[in-house]
Coordinates of C-alpha atoms in Angstrom, one line a residue:
M1 CA -58.7 172.0 14.4
A2 CA -60.5 169.5 12.3
S3 CA -59.6 171.3 9.1
Y4 CA -56.1 171.7 10.2
G5 CA -55.9 168.1 11.2
K6 CA -57.1 166.9 7.8
K7 CA -54.5 169.1 6.1
R8 CA -51.7 168.1 8.4
G9 CA -52.6 164.4 8.5
G10 CA -53.0 162.0 11.4
T11 CA -56.7 162.4 12.1
F12 CA -59.3 159.6 11.5
Q13 CA -63.1 159.4 11.5
Q14 CA -64.9 158.3 14.6
P15 CA -68.7 158.1 15.2
G16 CA -69.9 161.7 15.3
H17 CA -66.6 163.4 15.3
L18 CA -63.0 163.3 14.2
G19 CA -60.4 161.3 16.1
Y20 CA -56.8 162.4 16.9
P21 CA -53.7 160.3 17.7
N22 CA -53.5 159.6 21.4
D23 CA -56.6 161.7 21.8
C24 CA -54.4 164.8 21.5
I25 CA -55.3 167.8 19.4
F26 CA -52.5 169.5 17.5
V27 CA -52.7 172.8 19.4
F28 CA -49.0 173.1 20.0
D29 CA -48.0 172.7 16.3
P30 CA -46.2 175.9 15.2
A31 CA -48.2 175.8 11.9
F32 CA -51.6 175.8 13.7
E33 CA -51.7 179.5 14.4
T34 CA -50.8 180.4 10.8
F35 CA -53.4 178.0 9.5
C36 CA -56.1 179.5 11.6
D37 CA -55.4 183.0 10.4
E38 CA -55.4 181.9 6.8
Y39 CA -58.6 179.9 7.3
A40 CA -60.5 182.6 9.0
K41 CA -60.1 185.1 6.2
Q42 CA -63.2 183.7 4.6
L43 CA -65.2 185.1 7.6
A44 CA -64.8 188.6 6.3
G45 CA -67.4 187.9 3.7
T46 CA -70.2 187.6 6.3
K47 CA -68.9 190.0 9.0
D48 CA -71.7 192.5 8.3
D49 CA -74.5 189.9 7.9
P50 CA -77.3 190.9 10.3
W51 CA -78.7 187.4 10.3
L52 CA -75.6 185.7 11.5
L53 CA -75.4 184.9 15.2
G54 CA -71.8 183.7 15.4
H55 CA -69.2 181.1 14.6
F56 CA -68.8 177.6 15.8
S57 CA -65.2 176.3 15.4
D58 CA -65.1 172.6 16.1
N59 CA -67.1 169.6 17.2
E60 CA -66.4 167.2 20.1
M61 CA -62.6 167.4 20.2
P62 CA -60.8 165.1 22.7
L63 CA -60.0 167.3 25.7
A64 CA -59.4 164.6 28.3
Q65 CA -57.9 165.3 31.7
A66 CA -55.3 162.6 30.7
S67 CA -54.0 164.9 28.0
L68 CA -50.7 165.5 29.8
R69 CA -50.0 161.8 29.9
N70 CA -51.2 161.3 26.3
Y71 CA -48.8 163.9 24.9
F72 CA -45.9 162.0 26.5
K73 CA -46.8 159.1 24.1
F74 CA -45.5 161.1 21.1
P75 CA -41.9 161.1 19.9
P76 CA -39.6 163.5 21.7
D77 CA -39.4 165.8 18.7
D78 CA -43.2 166.2 18.6
P79 CA -44.4 169.8 19.5
G80 CA -47.0 168.3 21.9
F81 CA -44.4 166.1 23.7
M82 CA -42.1 169.0 24.0
E83 CA -44.7 171.3 25.5
A84 CA -45.8 168.6 27.9
R85 CA -42.2 167.9 29.0
K86 CA -41.6 171.7 29.4
F87 CA -44.7 172.0 31.6
L88 CA -43.6 169.1 33.8
V89 CA -40.0 170.2 34.1
L90 CA -41.1 173.6 35.4
R91 CA -43.0 171.8 38.1
H92 CA -40.9 168.8 39.0
G93 CA -37.4 169.6 37.9
P94 CA -35.2 168.6 34.9
Q95 CA -35.5 164.8 35.6
A96 CA -39.3 165.0 35.5
N97 CA -41.2 162.2 33.7
A98 CA -44.8 161.0 33.2
H99 CA -44.6 158.9 36.4
Q100 CA -44.5 162.1 38.4
I101 CA -47.7 163.6 37.0
T102 CA -50.2 164.5 39.7
P103 CA -54.0 165.2 39.4
K104 CA -53.2 168.9 39.8
D105 CA -50.8 168.7 36.9
E106 CA -53.4 167.0 34.8
E107 CA -56.0 169.6 35.5
D108 CA -53.7 172.6 34.9
F109 CA -52.4 171.1 31.7
Q110 CA -55.9 170.4 30.5
Q111 CA -56.7 174.1 31.0
L112 CA -53.5 175.0 29.2
V113 CA -54.5 172.9 26.1
V114 CA -58.0 174.3 26.0
G115 CA -56.8 177.9 26.6
R116 CA -54.2 177.6 23.8
Y117 CA -56.9 176.4 21.4
F118 CA -59.4 179.1 22.3
E119 CA -56.8 181.8 22.3
V120 CA -55.5 181.0 18.8
V121 CA -58.9 180.4 17.2
S122 CA -60.8 183.3 18.8
R123 CA -58.0 185.7 17.8
A124 CA -58.2 184.6 14.1
I125 CA -62.0 184.7 14.1
R126 CA -62.3 188.2 15.6
K127 CA -59.6 189.5 13.4
Y128 CA -61.7 189.0 10.3
D129 CA -65.2 189.2 11.9
P130 CA -65.3 191.4 15.0
N131 CA -69.1 191.8 14.8
H132 CA -70.4 188.3 15.7
L133 CA -70.2 185.9 18.6
Y134 CA -67.6 183.2 18.9
L135 CA -69.5 180.1 20.1
G136 CA -66.5 177.9 20.7
S137 CA -66.1 174.2 20.0
R138 CA -68.9 171.9 21.1
F139 CA -68.1 170.1 24.3
Y140 CA -69.6 166.7 25.1
G141 CA -69.4 163.8 27.5
A142 CA -66.8 164.1 30.3
D143 CA -65.9 167.6 29.1
L144 CA -69.1 168.9 30.8
R145 CA -67.7 167.8 34.2
H146 CA -64.3 169.5 34.1
A147 CA -64.1 173.0 35.4
A148 CA -60.6 173.5 33.8
I149 CA -62.1 173.3 30.4
F150 CA -64.8 176.0 31.1
R151 CA -62.3 178.2 32.9
A152 CA -60.2 178.3 29.8
A153 CA -63.0 178.6 27.3
G154 CA -64.8 181.3 29.2
K155 CA -61.9 183.7 28.9
Q156 CA -62.0 183.6 25.1
S157 CA -65.5 182.7 23.9
D158 CA -68.9 184.2 24.0
G159 CA -70.8 181.0 24.6
N160 CA -70.9 177.3 23.8
I161 CA -73.0 174.8 22.1
P162 CA -72.9 171.6 24.1
L163 CA -74.6 168.3 23.4
P164 CA -78.4 168.4 23.3
D165 CA -78.7 167.2 26.9
P166 CA -76.0 168.4 29.3
I167 CA -77.9 167.1 32.3
K168 CA -77.9 163.6 30.9
E169 CA -74.2 163.8 30.3
G170 CA -73.7 164.5 34.0
A171 CA -72.9 168.2 33.7
D172 CA -72.1 170.2 36.8
W173 CA -74.2 173.4 36.6
D174 CA -71.9 175.1 39.1
V175 CA -69.2 174.8 36.5
F176 CA -71.2 176.7 34.0
Q177 CA -72.3 179.4 36.5
V178 CA -69.0 179.9 38.3
D179 CA -66.2 178.9 35.9
F180 CA -67.7 179.5 32.4
Q181 CA -70.1 182.5 33.0
R182 CA -71.1 182.4 29.3
A183 CA -74.3 181.5 27.4
L184 CA -75.1 177.9 26.6
L185 CA -77.0 177.3 23.4
I186 CA -78.7 174.0 23.3
Q187 CA -79.1 172.7 19.8
D188 CA -80.3 169.5 18.0
I189 CA -83.4 169.5 20.3
H190 CA -85.4 166.3 19.7
I191 CA -87.4 163.9 21.8
P192 CA -87.5 160.3 20.5
F193 CA -90.5 158.2 21.2
H194 CA -89.6 155.2 23.4
D195 CA -90.2 151.9 21.7
P196 CA -88.7 148.9 23.6
K197 CA -88.3 147.1 20.3
A198 CA -86.3 149.9 18.7
V199 CA -82.8 149.0 19.8
A200 CA -81.4 152.0 17.8
L201 CA -82.9 154.3 20.3
A202 CA -80.3 153.2 22.8
L203 CA -77.8 155.2 20.8
D204 CA -79.9 158.3 20.6
T205 CA -78.8 161.4 22.7
G206 CA -82.3 162.9 23.2
R207 CA -84.8 162.5 26.0
R208 CA -87.2 159.5 26.1
L209 CA -90.9 160.0 25.8
K210 CA -93.0 156.9 26.6
V211 CA -96.2 156.5 24.6

């Protein structure tokens, strides 16, 4: 998605990851699927590599539960707006609008967005490399508390690489065990030493070790 976004335009850099307009990924763009297939062709070069574990597709995308409301902020001819409106009309009738969105609508649309992303990306990756794992896009923050995200991702991926400390992020382990049922690979393991004078440590994502 990041590579597609840079080619398409509209993305911007944020601390640690790429930002998207209205916190909405371009998963409903008609050109996204074609881009993924073309981009994944390079994976054929390592499909027989015995030292390769798998492929990691994106980092910290915005997958907020408010996605349904956010897509309604785009112009009416935007593919994301059209998909959001179609979703809402099927549930609330032809006069449906953003004011009628319910928590259930938000959860189900969040699952739709994530499912669409993983379906398109996993299909492209496995087409050109059927021999290695698809490790998904790295989830972070509030993502780790939403079962809808993991229900969708678990159907298409072989695992995930979340932030270094899912417990610190408030992750619900029942979500991983019941809804995801895939492996979690914890990476970027590090333990910063705690120094009260080191203000920069407040921004670190690792555990604190007092000395």
